[in-house]
Short mmCIF file of C-alpha atoms in Angstrom, two decimals:
data_model
loop_
_atom_site.label_atom_id
_atom_site.label_comp_id
_atom_site.label_asym_id
_atom_site.label_seq_id
_atom_site.Cartn_x
_atom_site.Cartn_y
_atom_site.Cartn_z
CA UNK U 17 -0.75 13.60 -26.22
CA UNK U 18 -3.55 13.85 -28.78
CA UNK U 19 -6.56 11.60 -28.30
CA UNK U 20 -7.52 9.43 -31.24
CA UNK U 21 -11.06 9.94 -32.52
CA UNK U 22 -13.34 6.99 -31.72
CA UNK U 23 -13.16 5.58 -35.26
CA UNK U 24 -9.37 5.25 -35.00
CA UNK U 25 -9.10 3.74 -31.55
CA UNK U 26 -8.23 0.04 -31.38
CA UNK U 27 -11.23 -2.14 -30.60
CA UNK U 28 -11.46 -3.72 -27.20
CA UNK U 29 -12.54 -3.11 -23.61
CA UNK U 30 -11.93 0.10 -21.69
CA UNK U 31 -10.85 0.94 -18.15
CA UNK U 32 -9.99 -1.72 -15.55
CA UNK U 33 -12.06 -4.20 -17.56
CA UNK U 34 -9.32 -4.34 -20.16
CA UNK U 35 -6.59 -5.54 -17.79
CA UNK U 36 -5.47 -9.18 -17.73
CA UNK U 37 -3.49 -10.27 -14.68
CA UNK U 38 -3.63 -14.09 -14.81
CA UNK U 39 -3.43 -16.95 -17.29
CA UNK U 40 -7.04 -17.83 -16.56
CA UNK U 41 -8.13 -14.31 -17.49
CA UNK U 42 -5.98 -14.48 -20.63
CA UNK U 43 -7.62 -17.76 -21.69
CA UNK U 44 -11.08 -16.40 -20.89
CA UNK U 45 -10.50 -13.31 -23.04
CA UNK U 46 -9.48 -15.46 -25.99
CA UNK U 47 -12.53 -17.69 -25.51
CA UNK U 48 -14.75 -14.70 -26.19
CA UNK U 49 -15.19 -13.49 -29.75
CA UNK U 50 -13.51 -10.10 -29.18
CA UNK U 51 -9.83 -11.19 -29.35
CA UNK U 52 -7.06 -9.48 -27.35
CA UNK U 53 -7.32 -6.16 -29.16
CA UNK U 54 -7.10 -3.24 -26.74
CA UNK U 55 -6.24 -5.35 -23.68
CA UNK U 56 -3.37 -4.68 -21.27
CA UNK U 57 -1.74 -7.98 -20.28
CA UNK U 58 0.22 -7.37 -17.11
CA UNK U 59 3.04 -9.55 -15.77
CA UNK U 60 1.69 -12.88 -17.07
CA UNK U 61 4.04 -15.67 -18.17
CA UNK U 62 2.92 -16.46 -21.74
CA UNK U 63 5.69 -18.86 -22.72
CA UNK U 64 3.11 -21.69 -22.86
CA UNK U 65 0.65 -19.62 -24.92
CA UNK U 66 2.69 -19.27 -28.12
CA UNK U 67 0.03 -20.81 -30.39
CA UNK U 68 -2.64 -18.56 -28.88
CA UNK U 69 -0.50 -15.47 -29.50
CA UNK U 70 0.31 -16.53 -33.06
CA UNK U 71 -3.37 -16.92 -33.90
CA UNK U 72 -4.97 -14.13 -31.85
CA UNK U 73 -5.67 -10.58 -32.95
CA UNK U 74 -3.44 -8.33 -30.86
CA UNK U 75 -3.96 -4.95 -32.49
CA UNK U 76 -3.50 -2.27 -29.85
CA UNK U 77 -2.68 -4.84 -27.14
CA UNK U 78 -0.06 -3.84 -24.57
CA UNK U 79 2.07 -6.56 -22.98
CA UNK U 80 3.70 -5.38 -19.75
CA UNK U 81 6.46 -7.65 -18.46
CA UNK U 82 5.01 -10.79 -20.07
CA UNK U 83 7.52 -13.52 -20.84
CA UNK U 84 6.91 -14.98 -24.31
CA UNK U 85 8.89 -16.87 -26.94
CA UNK U 86 10.67 -14.79 -29.63
CA UNK U 87 8.35 -15.86 -32.46
CA UNK U 88 5.29 -14.84 -30.42
CA UNK U 89 6.85 -11.47 -29.55
CA UNK U 90 7.69 -10.82 -33.21
CA UNK U 91 4.16 -11.66 -34.33
CA UNK U 92 2.34 -9.46 -31.82
CA UNK U 93 4.68 -6.56 -32.59
CA UNK U 94 3.86 -7.01 -36.27
CA UNK U 95 0.17 -6.76 -35.32
CA UNK U 96 0.85 -3.37 -33.76
CA UNK U 97 1.02 -4.50 -30.13
CA UNK U 98 3.37 -2.78 -27.69
CA UNK U 99 5.67 -5.19 -25.85
CA UNK U 100 7.45 -4.08 -22.68
CA UNK U 101 9.63 -7.11 -21.90
CA UNK U 102 10.57 -8.35 -18.43
CA UNK U 103 13.67 -6.64 -17.02
CA UNK U 104 16.34 -9.16 -15.97
CA UNK U 105 18.19 -9.10 -12.65
CA UNK U 106 15.72 -6.90 -10.80
CA UNK U 107 14.70 -7.78 -7.21
CA UNK U 108 11.13 -6.62 -7.98
CA UNK U 109 8.65 -6.69 -10.85
CA UNK U 110 8.07 -3.15 -12.20
CA UNK U 111 4.88 -4.29 -13.96
CA UNK U 112 3.34 -6.17 -11.05
CA UNK U 113 -0.43 -6.55 -11.17
CA UNK U 114 -1.18 -7.05 -7.47
CA UNK U 115 -0.20 -5.73 -4.06
CA UNK U 116 2.49 -7.41 -2.00
CA UNK U 117 1.80 -9.88 0.78
CA UNK U 118 3.91 -10.26 3.95
CA UNK U 119 4.97 -13.71 2.78
CA UNK U 120 6.24 -12.29 -0.49
CA UNK U 121 8.27 -9.45 1.03
CA UNK U 122 9.71 -11.62 3.82
CA UNK U 123 10.28 -14.72 1.69
CA UNK U 124 13.31 -16.70 2.89
CA UNK U 125 13.76 -14.75 6.13
CA UNK U 126 14.03 -17.87 8.30
CA UNK U 127 16.88 -19.25 6.17
CA UNK U 128 18.70 -16.11 5.00
CA UNK U 129 17.77 -13.47 7.54
CA UNK U 130 16.09 -10.20 6.64
CA UNK U 131 19.03 -9.08 4.48
CA UNK U 132 18.26 -11.88 2.00
CA UNK U 133 14.53 -11.12 1.62
CA UNK U 134 12.97 -9.50 -1.46
CA UNK U 135 12.14 -6.45 0.66
CA UNK U 136 15.74 -5.88 1.73
CA UNK U 137 17.09 -6.60 -1.76
CA UNK U 138 14.71 -4.05 -3.30
CA UNK U 139 15.88 -1.45 -0.78
CA UNK U 140 19.53 -2.21 -1.56
CA UNK U 141 18.81 -1.81 -5.30
CA UNK U 142 17.04 1.48 -4.59
CA UNK U 143 20.03 2.79 -2.66
CA UNK U 144 22.45 1.94 -5.47
CA UNK U 145 20.35 3.31 -8.33
CA UNK U 146 19.20 6.44 -6.52
CA UNK U 147 22.84 7.39 -6.03
CA UNK U 148 23.90 6.93 -9.67
CA UNK U 149 21.05 8.99 -11.19
CA UNK U 150 20.37 6.50 -13.99
CA UNK U 151 17.24 7.51 -15.90
CA UNK U 152 16.42 3.88 -16.73
CA UNK U 153 16.30 3.03 -13.03
CA UNK U 154 14.14 6.09 -12.40
CA UNK U 155 11.74 4.92 -15.09
CA UNK U 156 11.56 1.44 -13.54
CA UNK U 157 10.74 2.91 -10.13
CA UNK U 158 8.01 5.07 -11.64
CA UNK U 159 6.51 2.12 -13.54
CA UNK U 160 6.51 0.03 -10.37
CA UNK U 161 4.86 2.73 -8.25
CA UNK U 162 2.17 3.38 -10.85
CA UNK U 163 1.43 -0.35 -11.07
CA UNK U 164 1.16 -0.51 -7.27
CA UNK U 165 -1.24 2.47 -7.26
CA UNK U 166 -3.39 0.74 -9.85
CA UNK U 167 -3.48 -2.46 -7.78
CA UNK U 168 -4.29 -0.45 -4.64
CA UNK U 169 -7.22 1.27 -6.32
CA UNK U 170 -8.57 -2.10 -7.41
CA UNK U 171 -8.17 -3.55 -3.91
CA UNK U 172 -9.91 -0.63 -2.18
CA UNK U 173 -12.70 -0.08 -4.70
CA UNK U 174 -15.93 0.48 -2.76
CA UNK U 175 -14.27 0.19 0.67
CA UNK U 176 -14.70 2.68 3.50
CA UNK U 177 -11.08 3.31 4.40
CA UNK U 178 -9.83 4.87 7.63
CA UNK U 179 -6.20 5.83 7.94
CA UNK U 180 -4.29 5.32 11.19
CA UNK U 181 -1.09 7.37 11.42
CA UNK U 182 1.51 7.25 14.15
CA UNK U 183 5.19 6.91 14.93
CA UNK U 184 7.42 3.92 14.25
CA UNK U 185 9.06 4.17 17.69
CA UNK U 186 6.01 2.89 19.62
CA UNK U 187 7.31 -0.34 21.17
CA UNK U 188 5.60 -3.67 21.46
CA UNK U 189 4.73 -4.47 25.04
CA UNK U 190 3.73 -0.87 25.86
CA UNK U 191 0.30 0.39 26.83
CA UNK U 192 0.33 2.70 23.81
CA UNK U 193 0.95 -0.21 21.43
CA UNK U 194 -1.90 -2.21 23.00
CA UNK U 195 -4.18 0.82 22.67
CA UNK U 196 -3.34 1.27 18.99
CA UNK U 197 -4.09 -2.42 18.43
CA UNK U 198 -7.48 -2.06 20.15
CA UNK U 199 -8.16 0.91 17.89
CA UNK U 200 -7.44 -1.12 14.76
CA UNK U 201 -9.66 -3.91 16.03
CA UNK U 202 -12.55 -1.54 16.82
CA UNK U 203 -12.36 0.18 13.44
CA UNK U 204 -12.22 -3.10 11.57
CA UNK U 205 -15.14 -4.55 13.53
CA UNK U 206 -17.12 -1.43 12.61
CA UNK U 207 -16.81 -2.41 8.94
CA UNK U 208 -13.98 -0.04 8.03
CA UNK U 209 -10.83 -0.96 6.15
CA UNK U 210 -7.80 0.05 8.21
CA UNK U 211 -4.93 1.57 6.23
CA UNK U 212 -1.59 2.53 7.79
CA UNK U 213 1.86 3.58 6.69
CA UNK U 214 2.69 -0.10 6.86
CA UNK U 215 5.72 0.15 9.12
CA UNK U 216 6.55 -0.72 12.75
CA UNK U 217 5.24 0.86 15.94
CA UNK U 218 1.78 2.42 15.87
CA UNK U 219 1.33 1.31 12.26
CA UNK U 220 2.00 -2.33 13.06
CA UNK U 221 -0.25 -2.17 16.11
CA UNK U 222 -3.22 -0.89 14.08
CA UNK U 223 -2.69 -3.54 11.41
CA UNK U 224 -2.43 -6.17 14.16
CA UNK U 225 -5.76 -5.01 15.60
CA UNK U 226 -7.42 -5.37 12.21
CA UNK U 227 -5.84 -8.81 11.82
CA UNK U 228 -7.32 -10.14 15.09
CA UNK U 229 -10.70 -8.42 14.58
CA UNK U 230 -12.55 -11.55 13.37
CA UNK U 231 -10.95 -13.72 16.08
CA UNK U 232 -12.10 -14.08 19.72
CA UNK U 233 -11.24 -11.16 22.00
CA UNK U 234 -8.53 -13.16 23.75
CA UNK U 235 -6.54 -13.43 20.52
CA UNK U 236 -5.32 -9.85 20.86
CA UNK U 237 -3.99 -10.41 24.38
CA UNK U 238 -2.24 -13.56 23.20
CA UNK U 239 -0.67 -11.78 20.25
CA UNK U 240 0.48 -8.85 22.40
CA UNK U 241 2.13 -11.18 24.89
CA UNK U 242 4.00 -13.06 22.16
CA UNK U 243 5.17 -9.89 20.42
CA UNK U 244 6.39 -8.25 23.62
CA UNK U 245 9.37 -10.62 23.63
CA UNK U 246 10.79 -8.66 20.66
CA UNK U 247 9.79 -5.05 21.37
CA UNK U 248 11.48 -3.35 18.42
CA UNK U 249 12.93 -3.89 14.95
CA UNK U 250 16.19 -2.56 16.41
CA UNK U 251 18.67 -4.23 16.66
CA UNK U 252 17.33 -7.16 14.62
CA UNK U 253 14.71 -6.82 11.90
CA UNK U 254 14.94 -10.59 11.44
CA UNK U 255 13.88 -11.36 15.02
CA UNK U 256 11.20 -8.66 14.94
CA UNK U 257 9.63 -9.93 11.71
CA UNK U 258 9.86 -13.61 12.70
CA UNK U 259 7.96 -12.86 15.93
CA UNK U 260 5.10 -11.39 13.89
CA UNK U 261 5.11 -14.26 11.42
CA UNK U 262 4.90 -16.72 14.33
CA UNK U 263 1.84 -14.86 15.64
CA UNK U 264 0.21 -15.13 12.22
CA UNK U 265 0.94 -18.86 12.15
CA UNK U 266 -0.39 -19.36 15.68
CA UNK U 267 -3.53 -17.28 14.99
CA UNK U 268 -4.52 -18.06 11.39
CA UNK U 269 -7.57 -16.76 9.51
CA UNK U 270 -7.08 -13.17 10.59
CA UNK U 271 -8.72 -10.14 9.05
CA UNK U 272 -7.58 -7.87 6.27
CA UNK U 273 -6.06 -4.42 6.30
CA UNK U 274 -3.71 -2.40 4.13
CA UNK U 275 -0.16 -1.19 4.75
CA UNK U 276 1.40 1.49 2.55
CA UNK U 277 5.12 1.69 3.37
CA UNK U 278 8.06 3.01 1.35
CA UNK U 279 11.60 1.99 0.48
CA UNK U 280 12.51 5.68 0.83
CA UNK U 281 12.62 4.96 4.56
CA UNK U 282 14.16 1.55 4.05
CA UNK U 283 15.47 1.33 7.59
CA UNK U 284 11.80 0.89 8.61
CA UNK U 285 10.71 -2.62 7.55
CA UNK U 286 7.10 -3.34 6.60
CA UNK U 287 4.98 -5.05 9.23
CA UNK U 288 3.59 -8.53 8.70
CA UNK U 289 0.01 -7.89 9.86
CA UNK U 290 -1.24 -5.94 6.85
CA UNK U 291 -2.77 -8.48 4.50
CA UNK U 292 -2.09 -6.28 1.47
CA UNK U 293 1.00 -4.11 1.18
CA UNK U 294 1.36 -1.29 -1.32
CA UNK U 295 5.07 -0.54 -1.08
CA UNK U 296 6.46 2.43 -2.99
CA UNK U 297 9.84 3.83 -3.94
CA UNK U 298 8.58 7.45 -4.02
CA UNK U 299 7.56 8.58 -0.54
CA UNK U 300 5.62 11.60 -1.83
CA UNK U 301 3.41 9.32 -3.96
CA UNK U 302 2.97 7.00 -1.01
CA UNK U 303 2.02 9.76 1.46
CA UNK U 304 -0.45 11.45 -0.86
CA UNK U 305 -1.98 8.14 -1.91
CA UNK U 306 -2.44 6.93 1.66
CA UNK U 307 -4.21 10.08 2.79
CA UNK U 308 -6.28 10.50 -0.38
CA UNK U 309 -7.59 6.95 -0.06
CA UNK U 310 -8.61 7.40 3.60
CA UNK U 311 -12.14 8.33 2.59
CA UNK U 312 -13.69 7.62 6.02
CA UNK U 313 -11.20 9.79 7.89
CA UNK U 314 -7.81 9.63 9.58
CA UNK U 315 -6.77 9.00 13.19
CA UNK U 316 -3.42 10.54 14.16
CA UNK U 317 -1.71 8.81 17.07
CA UNK U 318 1.30 10.39 18.81
CA UNK U 319 4.25 10.62 16.46
CA UNK U 320 7.08 12.86 15.39
CA UNK U 321 8.04 14.62 12.15
CA UNK U 322 6.41 12.10 9.81
CA UNK U 323 3.07 12.21 11.62
CA UNK U 324 3.13 16.02 11.79
CA UNK U 325 3.72 16.09 8.05
CA UNK U 326 0.77 13.76 7.52
CA UNK U 327 -1.53 15.96 9.64
CA UNK U 328 -0.94 18.98 7.45
CA UNK U 329 -0.78 16.98 4.22
CA UNK U 330 -4.32 15.91 5.12
CA UNK U 331 -5.35 19.36 6.35
CA UNK U 332 -4.47 21.10 3.07
CA UNK U 333 -7.14 19.50 0.84
CA UNK U 334 -9.62 19.72 3.73
CA UNK U 335 -8.86 23.44 4.09
CA UNK U 336 -9.41 24.15 0.39
CA UNK U 337 -12.19 21.54 0.06
CA UNK U 338 -10.47 20.49 -3.17
CA UNK U 339 -11.67 16.87 -3.23
CA UNK U 340 -15.16 17.69 -1.91
CA UNK U 341 -16.39 17.54 1.68
CA UNK U 342 -13.60 17.49 4.30
CA UNK U 343 -12.77 14.08 5.74
CA UNK U 344 -12.72 13.60 9.54
CA UNK U 345 -9.42 14.10 11.39
CA UNK U 346 -9.01 12.82 14.95
CA UNK U 347 -5.84 13.63 16.90
CA UNK U 348 -5.16 11.40 19.90
CA UNK U 349 -3.35 12.51 23.11
CA UNK U 350 -4.06 16.10 24.11
CA UNK U 351 -0.73 16.65 25.86
CA UNK U 352 1.25 15.41 22.87
CA UNK U 353 -0.52 17.55 20.27
CA UNK U 354 -0.89 20.72 22.38
CA UNK U 355 2.36 20.74 24.39
CA UNK U 356 5.09 18.43 23.08
CA UNK U 357 4.30 18.99 19.39
CA UNK U 358 1.55 21.65 19.31
CA UNK U 359 0.02 20.79 15.96
CA UNK U 360 -3.56 21.02 17.30
CA UNK U 361 -3.65 24.81 17.92
CA UNK U 362 -2.45 25.45 14.35
CA UNK U 363 -4.92 22.94 12.91
CA UNK U 364 -7.73 24.50 14.94
CA UNK U 365 -6.78 27.98 13.73
CA UNK U 366 -6.72 26.84 10.11
CA UNK U 367 -10.13 25.22 10.43
CA UNK U 368 -11.86 28.18 12.10
CA UNK U 369 -14.85 29.36 10.10
CA UNK U 370 -14.40 26.75 7.39
CA UNK U 371 -16.33 23.52 6.66
CA UNK U 372 -13.45 21.48 8.07
CA UNK U 373 -14.04 23.01 11.53
CA UNK U 374 -16.75 20.45 12.23
CA UNK U 375 -14.58 17.59 10.98
CA UNK U 376 -11.62 17.82 13.38
CA UNK U 377 -11.37 16.57 16.95
CA UNK U 378 -8.79 16.20 19.70
CA UNK U 379 -9.26 13.36 22.20
CA UNK U 380 -7.32 12.32 25.28
CA UNK U 381 -7.14 8.57 24.73
CA UNK U 382 -7.04 6.04 21.93
CA UNK U 383 -10.23 4.41 23.17
CA UNK U 384 -12.15 7.65 22.47
CA UNK U 385 -11.05 7.79 18.83
CA UNK U 386 -13.63 5.44 17.20
CA UNK U 387 -16.59 7.35 18.67
CA UNK U 388 -15.05 10.68 17.68
CA UNK U 389 -14.48 9.45 14.15
CA UNK U 390 -18.07 8.25 13.90
CA UNK U 391 -19.40 11.56 15.25
CA UNK U 392 -17.38 13.64 12.79
CA UNK U 393 -18.45 11.48 9.89
CA UNK U 394 -22.18 12.11 10.33
#
């Protein structure tokens, strides 16, 4: 697409500064002399702002999923604004301006069960539309995922992010789960933002650790004991999620972390301990985005095919040094990564003689991982 010369571009702000996500921001933009020209107004209900829209300059404005009265929509279109209207009967907002919260994805779970939650309904929609090959549905999924990526970038701006990868099968009540939770707590207390794949098992444990990080040490033991009563999301996602939500209610004011799950693996529900959830339809976008945003390194706990894929997804840019200096990679559990799934020997061979050689480590236990990550990051 050709770029307009500066003289022909619509006036207005540039970059993230031009986005409006709330009514307050909308009103503030109109209170300044510059008008709405060049802004992107994203998923804001403007049905009570008809007079403002009728009188404002909206040249080059883009309205994404903003409800407005017909006369307001006609006027801004006549100004040259682009209007992408809300899409009816969708279980998600393709233009959303923020990340999900656990409360949003699990809304209504106590009354309707997991099957009636927005998360489950979005997965059901995905299954139907993926099968019929409808291009409109594909476009909606792409719009949604791009909006989520934008919100994720805004949330993580300036943060030192460490990824924690591991399998979904790690059960609550196990020593491995407790170790992964301690890891998340240690990383969070060191000032890092913990990011996981956002699902059950090792991912939930790391998000749980970050959640209890600002609380007294005994909070983690209490949480682990409560969660052990429902060790897995199988057979009941409802019981599994409600146990986590009860822990959050019992231990309020927890810390923040990020979960980045996908509806592609819809049988794996998101966990409730990530304060901000970037959920995607496209797993490839989700995987690449999670690893690319782990700027302070990645810890790989024992896992299966998904974790192996993530190891080498992360190794590839480190090998070619495409984004700059390699980021640290710490693999946990020597027996797992050298005998059961021998990813370490291949990773070590790839790294030999390259800058990434000094940025990879294999440790025996989870408790060694924070120190190894710190050492590699120097």
